[in-house]
Tab-separated table of C-alpha atoms in Angstrom:
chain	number	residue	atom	x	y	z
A	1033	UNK	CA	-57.106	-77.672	133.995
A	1034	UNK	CA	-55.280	-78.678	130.632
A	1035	UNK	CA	-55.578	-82.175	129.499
A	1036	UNK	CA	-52.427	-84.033	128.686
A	1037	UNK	CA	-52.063	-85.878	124.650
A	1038	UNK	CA	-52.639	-89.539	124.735
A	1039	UNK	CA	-49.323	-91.080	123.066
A	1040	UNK	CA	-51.471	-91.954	119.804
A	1041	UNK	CA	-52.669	-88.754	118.269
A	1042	UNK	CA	-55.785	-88.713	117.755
A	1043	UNK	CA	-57.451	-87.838	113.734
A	1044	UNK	CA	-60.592	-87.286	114.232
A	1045	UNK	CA	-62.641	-84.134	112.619
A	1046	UNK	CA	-64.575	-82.232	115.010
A	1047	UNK	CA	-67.121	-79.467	114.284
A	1048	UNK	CA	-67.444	-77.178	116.825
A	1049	UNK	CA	-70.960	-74.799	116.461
A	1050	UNK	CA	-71.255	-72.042	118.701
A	1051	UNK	CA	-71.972	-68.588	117.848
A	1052	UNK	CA	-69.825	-66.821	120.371
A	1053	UNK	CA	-66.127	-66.528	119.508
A	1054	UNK	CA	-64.372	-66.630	122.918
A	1055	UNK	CA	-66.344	-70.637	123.295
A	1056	UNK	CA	-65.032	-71.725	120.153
A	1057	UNK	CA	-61.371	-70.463	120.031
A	1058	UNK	CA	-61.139	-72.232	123.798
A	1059	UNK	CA	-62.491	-75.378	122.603
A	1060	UNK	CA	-60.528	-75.254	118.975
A	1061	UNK	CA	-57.285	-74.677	121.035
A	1062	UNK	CA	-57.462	-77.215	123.373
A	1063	UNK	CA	-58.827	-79.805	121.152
A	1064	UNK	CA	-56.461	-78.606	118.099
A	1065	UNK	CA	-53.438	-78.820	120.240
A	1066	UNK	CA	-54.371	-82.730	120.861
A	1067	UNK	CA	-54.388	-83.454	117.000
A	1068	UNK	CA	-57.735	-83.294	116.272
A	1069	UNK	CA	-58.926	-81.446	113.090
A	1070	UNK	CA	-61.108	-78.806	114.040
A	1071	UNK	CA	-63.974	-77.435	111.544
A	1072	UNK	CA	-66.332	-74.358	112.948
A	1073	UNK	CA	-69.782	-72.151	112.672
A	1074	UNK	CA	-71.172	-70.042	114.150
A	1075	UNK	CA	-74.689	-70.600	113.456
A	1076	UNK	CA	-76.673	-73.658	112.348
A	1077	UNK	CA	-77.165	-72.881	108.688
A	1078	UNK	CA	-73.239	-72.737	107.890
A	1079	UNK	CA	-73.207	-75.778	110.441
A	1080	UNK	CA	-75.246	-78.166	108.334
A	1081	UNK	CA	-73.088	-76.784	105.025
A	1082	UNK	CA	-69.879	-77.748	106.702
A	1083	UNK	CA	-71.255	-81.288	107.747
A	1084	UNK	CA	-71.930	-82.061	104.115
A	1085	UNK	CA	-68.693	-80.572	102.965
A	1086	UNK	CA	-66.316	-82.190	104.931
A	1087	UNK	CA	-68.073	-84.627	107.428
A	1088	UNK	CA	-66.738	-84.680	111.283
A	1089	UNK	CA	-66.522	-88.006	113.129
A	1090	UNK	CA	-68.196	-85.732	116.325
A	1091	UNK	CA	-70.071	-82.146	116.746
A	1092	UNK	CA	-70.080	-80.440	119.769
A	1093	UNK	CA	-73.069	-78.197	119.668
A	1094	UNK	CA	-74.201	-75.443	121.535
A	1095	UNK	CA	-77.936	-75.519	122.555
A	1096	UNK	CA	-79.076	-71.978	122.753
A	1097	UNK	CA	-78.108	-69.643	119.657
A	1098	UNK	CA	-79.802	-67.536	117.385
A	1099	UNK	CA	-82.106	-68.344	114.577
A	1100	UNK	CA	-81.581	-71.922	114.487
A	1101	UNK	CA	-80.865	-73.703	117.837
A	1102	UNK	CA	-79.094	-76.765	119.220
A	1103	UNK	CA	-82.063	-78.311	118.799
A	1104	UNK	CA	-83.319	-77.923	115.852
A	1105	UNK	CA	-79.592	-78.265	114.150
A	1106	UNK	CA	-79.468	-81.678	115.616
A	1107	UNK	CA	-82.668	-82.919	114.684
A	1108	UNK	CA	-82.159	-82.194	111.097
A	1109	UNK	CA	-78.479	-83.593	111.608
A	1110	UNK	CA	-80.494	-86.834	112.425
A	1111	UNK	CA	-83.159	-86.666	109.285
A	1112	UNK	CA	-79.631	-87.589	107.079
A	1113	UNK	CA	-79.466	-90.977	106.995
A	1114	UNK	CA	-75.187	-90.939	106.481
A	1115	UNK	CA	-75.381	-89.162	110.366
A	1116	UNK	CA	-78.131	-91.032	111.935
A	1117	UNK	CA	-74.946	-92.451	114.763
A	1118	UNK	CA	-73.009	-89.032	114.498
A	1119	UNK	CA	-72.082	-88.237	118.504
A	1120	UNK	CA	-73.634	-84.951	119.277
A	1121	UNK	CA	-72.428	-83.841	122.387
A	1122	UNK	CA	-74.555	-80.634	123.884
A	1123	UNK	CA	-73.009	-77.404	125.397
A	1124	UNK	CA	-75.030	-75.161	127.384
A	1125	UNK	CA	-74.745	-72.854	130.937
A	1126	UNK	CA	-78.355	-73.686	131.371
A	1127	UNK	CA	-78.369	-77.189	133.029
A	1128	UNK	CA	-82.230	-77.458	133.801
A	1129	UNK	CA	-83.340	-80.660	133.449
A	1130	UNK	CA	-85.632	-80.418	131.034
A	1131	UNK	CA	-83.271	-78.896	128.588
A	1132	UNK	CA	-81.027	-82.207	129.181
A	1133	UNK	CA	-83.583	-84.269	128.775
A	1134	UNK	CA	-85.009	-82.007	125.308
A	1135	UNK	CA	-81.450	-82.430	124.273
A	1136	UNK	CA	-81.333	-86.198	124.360
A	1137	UNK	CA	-84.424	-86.672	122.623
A	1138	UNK	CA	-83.747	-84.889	120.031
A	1139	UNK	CA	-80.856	-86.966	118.977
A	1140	UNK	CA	-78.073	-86.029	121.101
A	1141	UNK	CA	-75.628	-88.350	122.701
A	1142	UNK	CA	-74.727	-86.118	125.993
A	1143	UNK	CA	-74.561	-83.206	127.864
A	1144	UNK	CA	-72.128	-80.751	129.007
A	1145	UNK	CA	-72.743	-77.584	130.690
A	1146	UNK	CA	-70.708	-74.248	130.515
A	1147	UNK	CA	-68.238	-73.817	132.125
A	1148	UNK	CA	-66.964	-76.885	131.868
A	1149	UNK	CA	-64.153	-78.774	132.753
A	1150	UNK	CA	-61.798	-79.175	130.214
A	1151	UNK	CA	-60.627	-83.005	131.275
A	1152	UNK	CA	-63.879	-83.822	131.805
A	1153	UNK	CA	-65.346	-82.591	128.200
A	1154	UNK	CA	-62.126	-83.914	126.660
A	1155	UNK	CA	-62.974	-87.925	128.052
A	1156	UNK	CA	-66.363	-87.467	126.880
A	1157	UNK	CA	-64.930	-86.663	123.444
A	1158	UNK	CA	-62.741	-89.117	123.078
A	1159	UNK	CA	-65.244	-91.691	124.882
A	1160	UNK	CA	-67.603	-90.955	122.113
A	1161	UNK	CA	-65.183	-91.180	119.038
A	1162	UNK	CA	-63.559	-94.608	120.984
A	1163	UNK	CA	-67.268	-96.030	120.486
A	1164	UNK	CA	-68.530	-94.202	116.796
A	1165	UNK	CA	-65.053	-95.721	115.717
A	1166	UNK	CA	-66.130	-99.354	116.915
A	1167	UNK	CA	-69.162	-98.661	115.104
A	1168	UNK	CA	-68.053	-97.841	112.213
A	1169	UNK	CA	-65.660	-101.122	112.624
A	1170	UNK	CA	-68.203	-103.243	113.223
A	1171	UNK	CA	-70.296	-102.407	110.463
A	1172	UNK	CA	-67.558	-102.610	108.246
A	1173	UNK	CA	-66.812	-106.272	109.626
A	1174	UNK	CA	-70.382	-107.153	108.531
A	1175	UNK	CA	-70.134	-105.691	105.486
A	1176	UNK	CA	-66.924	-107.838	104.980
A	1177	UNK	CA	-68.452	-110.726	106.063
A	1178	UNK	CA	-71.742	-110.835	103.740
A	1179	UNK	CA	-69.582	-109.876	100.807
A	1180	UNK	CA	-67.505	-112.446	101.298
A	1181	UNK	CA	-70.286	-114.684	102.188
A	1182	UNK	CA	-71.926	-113.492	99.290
A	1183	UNK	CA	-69.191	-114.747	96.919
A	1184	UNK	CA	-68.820	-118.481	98.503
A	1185	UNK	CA	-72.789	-118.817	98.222
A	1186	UNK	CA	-72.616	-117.545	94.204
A	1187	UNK	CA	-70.108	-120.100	93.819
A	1188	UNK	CA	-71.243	-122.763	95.509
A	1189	UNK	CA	-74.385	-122.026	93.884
A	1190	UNK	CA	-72.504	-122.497	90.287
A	1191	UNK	CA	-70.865	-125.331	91.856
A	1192	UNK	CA	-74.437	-126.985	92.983
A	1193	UNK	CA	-76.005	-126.479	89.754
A	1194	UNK	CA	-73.190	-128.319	87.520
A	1195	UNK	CA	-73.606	-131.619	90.608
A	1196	UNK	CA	-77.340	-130.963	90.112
A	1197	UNK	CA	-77.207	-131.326	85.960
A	1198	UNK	CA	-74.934	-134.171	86.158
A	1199	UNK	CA	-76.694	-136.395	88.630
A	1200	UNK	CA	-79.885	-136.080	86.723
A	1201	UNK	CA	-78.150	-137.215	83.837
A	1202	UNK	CA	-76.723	-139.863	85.653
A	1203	UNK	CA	-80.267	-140.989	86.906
A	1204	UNK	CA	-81.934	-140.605	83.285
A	1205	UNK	CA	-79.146	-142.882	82.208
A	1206	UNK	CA	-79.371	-145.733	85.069
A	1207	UNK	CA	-83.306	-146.728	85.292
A	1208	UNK	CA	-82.164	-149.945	84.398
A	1209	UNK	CA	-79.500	-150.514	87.268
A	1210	UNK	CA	-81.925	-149.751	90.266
A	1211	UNK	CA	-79.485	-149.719	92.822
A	1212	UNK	CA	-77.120	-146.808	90.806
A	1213	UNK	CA	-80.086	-145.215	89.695
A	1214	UNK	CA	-81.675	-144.887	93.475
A	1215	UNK	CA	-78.133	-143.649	94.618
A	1216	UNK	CA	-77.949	-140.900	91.978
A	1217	UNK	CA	-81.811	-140.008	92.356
A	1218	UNK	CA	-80.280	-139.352	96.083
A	1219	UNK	CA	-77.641	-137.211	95.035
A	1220	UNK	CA	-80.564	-135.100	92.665
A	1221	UNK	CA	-82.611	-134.524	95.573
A	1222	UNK	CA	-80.013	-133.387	98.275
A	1223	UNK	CA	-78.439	-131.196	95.954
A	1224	UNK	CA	-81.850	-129.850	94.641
A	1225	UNK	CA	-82.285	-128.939	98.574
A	1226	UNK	CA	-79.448	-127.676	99.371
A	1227	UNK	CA	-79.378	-125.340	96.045
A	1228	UNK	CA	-82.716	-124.093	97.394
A	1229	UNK	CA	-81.282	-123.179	100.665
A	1230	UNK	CA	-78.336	-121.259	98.853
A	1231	UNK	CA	-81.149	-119.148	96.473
A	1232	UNK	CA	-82.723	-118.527	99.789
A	1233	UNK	CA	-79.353	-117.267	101.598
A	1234	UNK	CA	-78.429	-115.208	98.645
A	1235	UNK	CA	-82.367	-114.055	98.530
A	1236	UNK	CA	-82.298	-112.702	101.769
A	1237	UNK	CA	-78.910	-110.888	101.211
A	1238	UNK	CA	-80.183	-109.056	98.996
A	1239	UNK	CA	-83.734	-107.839	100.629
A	1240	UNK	CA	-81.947	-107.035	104.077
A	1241	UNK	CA	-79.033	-105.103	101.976
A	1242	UNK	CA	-82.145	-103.142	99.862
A	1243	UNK	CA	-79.991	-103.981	96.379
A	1244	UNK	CA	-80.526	-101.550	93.888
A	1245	UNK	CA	-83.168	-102.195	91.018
A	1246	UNK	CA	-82.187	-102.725	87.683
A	1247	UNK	CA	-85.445	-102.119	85.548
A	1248	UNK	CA	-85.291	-103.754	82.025
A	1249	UNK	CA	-87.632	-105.207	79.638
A	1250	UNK	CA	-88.981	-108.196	80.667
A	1251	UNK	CA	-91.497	-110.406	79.256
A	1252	UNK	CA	-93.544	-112.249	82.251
A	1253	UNK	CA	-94.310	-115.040	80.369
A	1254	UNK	CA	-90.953	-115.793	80.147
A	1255	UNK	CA	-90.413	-115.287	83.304
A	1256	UNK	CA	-92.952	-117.694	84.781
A	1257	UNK	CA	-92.235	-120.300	81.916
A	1258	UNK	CA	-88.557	-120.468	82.841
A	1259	UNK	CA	-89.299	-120.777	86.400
A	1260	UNK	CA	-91.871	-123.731	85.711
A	1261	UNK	CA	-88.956	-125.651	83.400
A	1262	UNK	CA	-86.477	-125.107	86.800
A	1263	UNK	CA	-89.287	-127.234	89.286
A	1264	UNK	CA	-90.310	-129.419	86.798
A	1265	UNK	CA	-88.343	-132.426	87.843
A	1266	UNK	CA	-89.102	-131.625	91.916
A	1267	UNK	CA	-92.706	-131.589	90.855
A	1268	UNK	CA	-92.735	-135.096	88.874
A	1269	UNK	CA	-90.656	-136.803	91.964
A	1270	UNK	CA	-94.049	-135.623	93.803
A	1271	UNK	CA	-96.316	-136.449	90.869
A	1272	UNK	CA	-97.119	-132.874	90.448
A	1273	UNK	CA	-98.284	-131.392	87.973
A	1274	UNK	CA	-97.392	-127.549	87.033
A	1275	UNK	CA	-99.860	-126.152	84.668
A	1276	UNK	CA	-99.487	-122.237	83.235
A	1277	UNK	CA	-102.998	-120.759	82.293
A	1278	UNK	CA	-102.732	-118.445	79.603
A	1279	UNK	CA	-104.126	-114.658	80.152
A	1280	UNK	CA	-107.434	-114.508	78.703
A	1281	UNK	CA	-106.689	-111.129	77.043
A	1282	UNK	CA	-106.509	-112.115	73.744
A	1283	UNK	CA	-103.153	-109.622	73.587
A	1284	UNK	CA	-101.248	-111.638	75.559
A	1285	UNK	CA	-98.977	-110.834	78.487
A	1286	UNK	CA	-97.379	-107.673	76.750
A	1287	UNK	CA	-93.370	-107.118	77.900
A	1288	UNK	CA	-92.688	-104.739	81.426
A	1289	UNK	CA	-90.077	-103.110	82.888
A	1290	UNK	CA	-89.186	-104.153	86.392
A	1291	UNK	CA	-86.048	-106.268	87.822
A	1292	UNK	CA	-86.321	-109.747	85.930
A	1293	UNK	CA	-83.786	-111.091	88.361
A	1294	UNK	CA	-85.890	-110.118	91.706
A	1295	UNK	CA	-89.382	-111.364	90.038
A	1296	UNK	CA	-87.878	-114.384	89.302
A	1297	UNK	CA	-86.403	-115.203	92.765
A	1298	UNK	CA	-90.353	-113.958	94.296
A	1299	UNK	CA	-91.770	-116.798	91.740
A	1300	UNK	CA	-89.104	-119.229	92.505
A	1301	UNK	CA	-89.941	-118.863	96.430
A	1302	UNK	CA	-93.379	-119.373	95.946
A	1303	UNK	CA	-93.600	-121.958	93.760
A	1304	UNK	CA	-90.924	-124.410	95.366
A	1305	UNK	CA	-93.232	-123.676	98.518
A	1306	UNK	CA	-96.277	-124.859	96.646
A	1307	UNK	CA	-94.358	-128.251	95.352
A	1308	UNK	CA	-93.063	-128.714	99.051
A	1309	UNK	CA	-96.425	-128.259	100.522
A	1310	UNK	CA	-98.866	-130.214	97.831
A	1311	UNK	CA	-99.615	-133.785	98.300
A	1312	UNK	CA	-98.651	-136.014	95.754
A	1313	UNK	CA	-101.067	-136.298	92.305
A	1314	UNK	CA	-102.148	-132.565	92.686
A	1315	UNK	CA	-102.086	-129.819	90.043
A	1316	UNK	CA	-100.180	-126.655	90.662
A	1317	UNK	CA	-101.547	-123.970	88.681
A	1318	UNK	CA	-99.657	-120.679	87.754
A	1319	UNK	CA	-100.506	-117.836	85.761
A	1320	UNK	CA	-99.751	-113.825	84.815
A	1321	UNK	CA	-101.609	-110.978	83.622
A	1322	UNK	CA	-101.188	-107.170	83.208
A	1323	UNK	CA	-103.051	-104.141	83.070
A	1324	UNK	CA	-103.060	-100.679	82.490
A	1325	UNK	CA	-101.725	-100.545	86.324
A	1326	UNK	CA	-100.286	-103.602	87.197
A	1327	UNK	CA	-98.477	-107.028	86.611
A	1328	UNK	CA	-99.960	-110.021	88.247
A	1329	UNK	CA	-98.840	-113.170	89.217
A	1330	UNK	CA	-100.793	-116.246	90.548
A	1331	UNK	CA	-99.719	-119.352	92.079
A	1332	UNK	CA	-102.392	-121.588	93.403
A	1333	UNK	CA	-101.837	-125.118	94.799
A	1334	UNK	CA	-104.361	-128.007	96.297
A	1335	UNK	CA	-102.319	-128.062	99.447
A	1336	UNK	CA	-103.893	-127.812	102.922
A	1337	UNK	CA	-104.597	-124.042	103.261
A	1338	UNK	CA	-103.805	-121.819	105.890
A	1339	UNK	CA	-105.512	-121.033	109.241
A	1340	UNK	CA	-106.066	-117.776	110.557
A	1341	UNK	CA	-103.356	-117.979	113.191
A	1342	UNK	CA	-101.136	-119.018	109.920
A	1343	UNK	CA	-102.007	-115.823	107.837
A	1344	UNK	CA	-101.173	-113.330	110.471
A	1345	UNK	CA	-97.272	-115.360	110.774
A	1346	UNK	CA	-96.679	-116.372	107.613
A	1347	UNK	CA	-94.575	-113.407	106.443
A	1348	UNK	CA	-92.550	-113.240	109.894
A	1349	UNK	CA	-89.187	-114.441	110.040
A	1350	UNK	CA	-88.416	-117.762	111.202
A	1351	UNK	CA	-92.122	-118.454	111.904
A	1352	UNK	CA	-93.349	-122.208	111.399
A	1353	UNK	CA	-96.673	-122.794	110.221
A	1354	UNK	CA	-99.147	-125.366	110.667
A	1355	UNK	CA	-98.683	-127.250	107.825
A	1356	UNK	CA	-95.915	-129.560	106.739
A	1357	UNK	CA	-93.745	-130.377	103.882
A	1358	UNK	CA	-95.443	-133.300	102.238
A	1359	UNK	CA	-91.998	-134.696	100.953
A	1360	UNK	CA	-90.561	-134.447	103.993
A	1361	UNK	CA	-88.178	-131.221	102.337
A	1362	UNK	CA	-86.573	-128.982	105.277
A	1363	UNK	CA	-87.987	-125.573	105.757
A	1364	UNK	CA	-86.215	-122.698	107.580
A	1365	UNK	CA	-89.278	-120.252	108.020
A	1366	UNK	CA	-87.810	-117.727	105.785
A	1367	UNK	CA	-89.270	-118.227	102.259
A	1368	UNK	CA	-92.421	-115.714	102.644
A	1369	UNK	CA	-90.798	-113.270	104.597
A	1370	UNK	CA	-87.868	-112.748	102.006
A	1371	UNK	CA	-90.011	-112.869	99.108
A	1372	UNK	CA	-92.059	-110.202	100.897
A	1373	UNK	CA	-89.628	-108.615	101.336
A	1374	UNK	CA	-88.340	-108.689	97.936
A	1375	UNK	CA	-91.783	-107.677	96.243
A	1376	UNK	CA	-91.524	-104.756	98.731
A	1377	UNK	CA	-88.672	-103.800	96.730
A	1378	UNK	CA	-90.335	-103.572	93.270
A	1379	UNK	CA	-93.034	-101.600	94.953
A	1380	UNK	CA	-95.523	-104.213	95.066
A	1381	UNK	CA	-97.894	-106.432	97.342
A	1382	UNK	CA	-98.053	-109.850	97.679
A	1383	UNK	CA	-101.181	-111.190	99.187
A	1384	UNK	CA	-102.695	-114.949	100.098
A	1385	UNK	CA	-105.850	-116.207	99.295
A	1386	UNK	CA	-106.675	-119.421	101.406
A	1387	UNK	CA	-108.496	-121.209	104.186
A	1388	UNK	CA	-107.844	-124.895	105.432
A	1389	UNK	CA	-108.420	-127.474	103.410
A	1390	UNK	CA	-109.223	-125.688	100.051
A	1391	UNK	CA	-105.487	-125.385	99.039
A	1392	UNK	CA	-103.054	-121.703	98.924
A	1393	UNK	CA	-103.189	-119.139	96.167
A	1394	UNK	CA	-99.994	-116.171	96.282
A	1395	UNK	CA	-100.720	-112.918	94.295
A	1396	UNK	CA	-97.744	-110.997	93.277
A	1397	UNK	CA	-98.894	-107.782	92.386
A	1398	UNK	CA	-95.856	-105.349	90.714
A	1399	UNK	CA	-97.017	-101.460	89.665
A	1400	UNK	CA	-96.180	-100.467	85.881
């Protein structure tokens, strides 16, 4: 039975790997004669060369040949990360069910056996390109959209900072009006919120896309000194204070090369949690030192500690602890799991050190 061309031609590349002849010049025809592009091979070897070369939207692969078989062709098909949703569609006279079943778990997406029907094999194809094409669709609509989300939260980000600069200026300037100065000390606040909430956005963007590290020289001092300045004035509305200890090596903290722009979003995270969660009048204490293996960072507050129960959900996503902002500042249940995710980047660990009642201490530990 000969199937009919839809009134769209299809464009889709097909590799077709079988090693006998007569199977391939009867699929090649009838698929060819539809519009698709048709690439072959005859074994798996020149298969897997050909899928690099010029990569098909769909294989159809034969399950028992020579040297390499169906299945081992497919599995390795799978270990490439660009074909992990490739449709593999199996071809085989032997239909027991074990070899279906083989087939499937080794990565293939169905099952036809020899002979087959040509209108039959022909919907499968095109029911499997109809959904790798939505796929691919779909992914590329969520690409879109965090790109373009992506640039609104940058700028909006530039946009907070400027409201941010000048309503703190505005409050320095009105202590002596107490009604304009409470008003603007309002505006600081929100906006100091909501900027947190746009790092955070943009901070999980980038550990769910896996960005790409840029190593430089960096000096951690710098690093943790600049991030200090930034919650200086969140601190003092809490009557915090945010003390840097020195590393005792009389050497100093020596420069590093690792992504400045990551470590300082992991120290940011942490240390707007430890002004959010510390009771007024406590002391916030941050430090850095490096050795011969590693860069550490330490951020240790007086706040109420974690339980037990806490420390095996803190790094989940959208999990709530037991304790509460002291301020009364919103919290989305993200912070640790991003920045965990974001040391996980740089190759490091970042581990707690706390109990209830006896405060929180984060160690950022990043391999030289």
């Amino acid at each position: 039975m000969s199937a009919e061309p839809s009134s769209n031609p299809p464009t889709a590349r097909i590799l077709i790997v079988d090693d006998q002849p007569s199977n391939v010049r009867v699929l090649g025809t009838m698929l060819g004669q539809l519009g698709y592009e048709i690439i072959t091979a005859a074994d798996g070897p020149t298969a897997l060369k050909r899928l690099s070369l010029r990569p098909p939207d769909l294989v159809l692969l034969d399950l028992l040949m020579p040297g390499m078989d169906g299945f081992e062709v497919c599995r390795r098909i799978r270990e490439l990360p660009a074909f992990a949703d490739l449709p593999v569609i199996f071809l085989s006279a032997a239909d027991e069910k074990s070899l279906i079943v083989r087939a499937l778990d080794c990565g293939g997406m169905d099952f036809v056996t020899k002979p087959f029907n040509q209108a039959e094999l022909l919907r499968r194809v095109q029911t499997h390109l109809a959904l790798k094409a939505a796929r691919d669709r779909l992914r590329q609509l969520a690409e879109d959209k965090d790109e373009l989300l992506g640039i609104l939260a940058h700028d909006l980000k530039n946009a907070l900072g400027s409201v941010l600069m000048s309503s703190q200026l505005l409050a320095a300037r009105t202590e002596g009006d107490s009604r304009v100065h409470q008003l603007s000390t309002n505006i600081v606040e929100a906006t100091d919120r909501t900027l947190a909430f746009v790092r955070q956005f943009l901070a999980n963007a980038a550990a769910e896309r896996s960005l790409a590290i840029e190593r430089k020289t960096v000096s951690p001092r710098s690093l943790v000194m600049d991030v200090i300045e930034q919650h200086q004035a969140s601190a003092r509305r809490k009557n915090l204070r945010l003390v840097f200890l020195p590393a005792a090596d009389p050497a100093g903290t020596p420069v590093v090369r690792t992504d400045g722009a990551i470590v300082r979003q992991v120290l940011e995270n942490l240390l707007s949690n430890a002004v959010k969660f510390s009771p007024p009048g406590r002391t916030i204490e941050v430090s850095v030192s490096t050795s011969a293996e590693s860069v550490d960072f330490r951020i240790k507050d007086e706040g109420p500690g974690f339980t037990a129960e806490d420390k095996e959900r803190m790094f989940q996503r959208y999990k709530r602890l037991s304790a509460r902002p002291t301020g009364g500042e919103p919290s989305t249940g993200l912070g640790l799991s991003i920045t965990r995710k974001l040391v996980g980047l740089l190759g490091g660990t970042l581990e707690c050190e706390s109990s209830p009642g006896t405060g929180a201490a984060f160690v950022v530990r990043l391999p030289l």
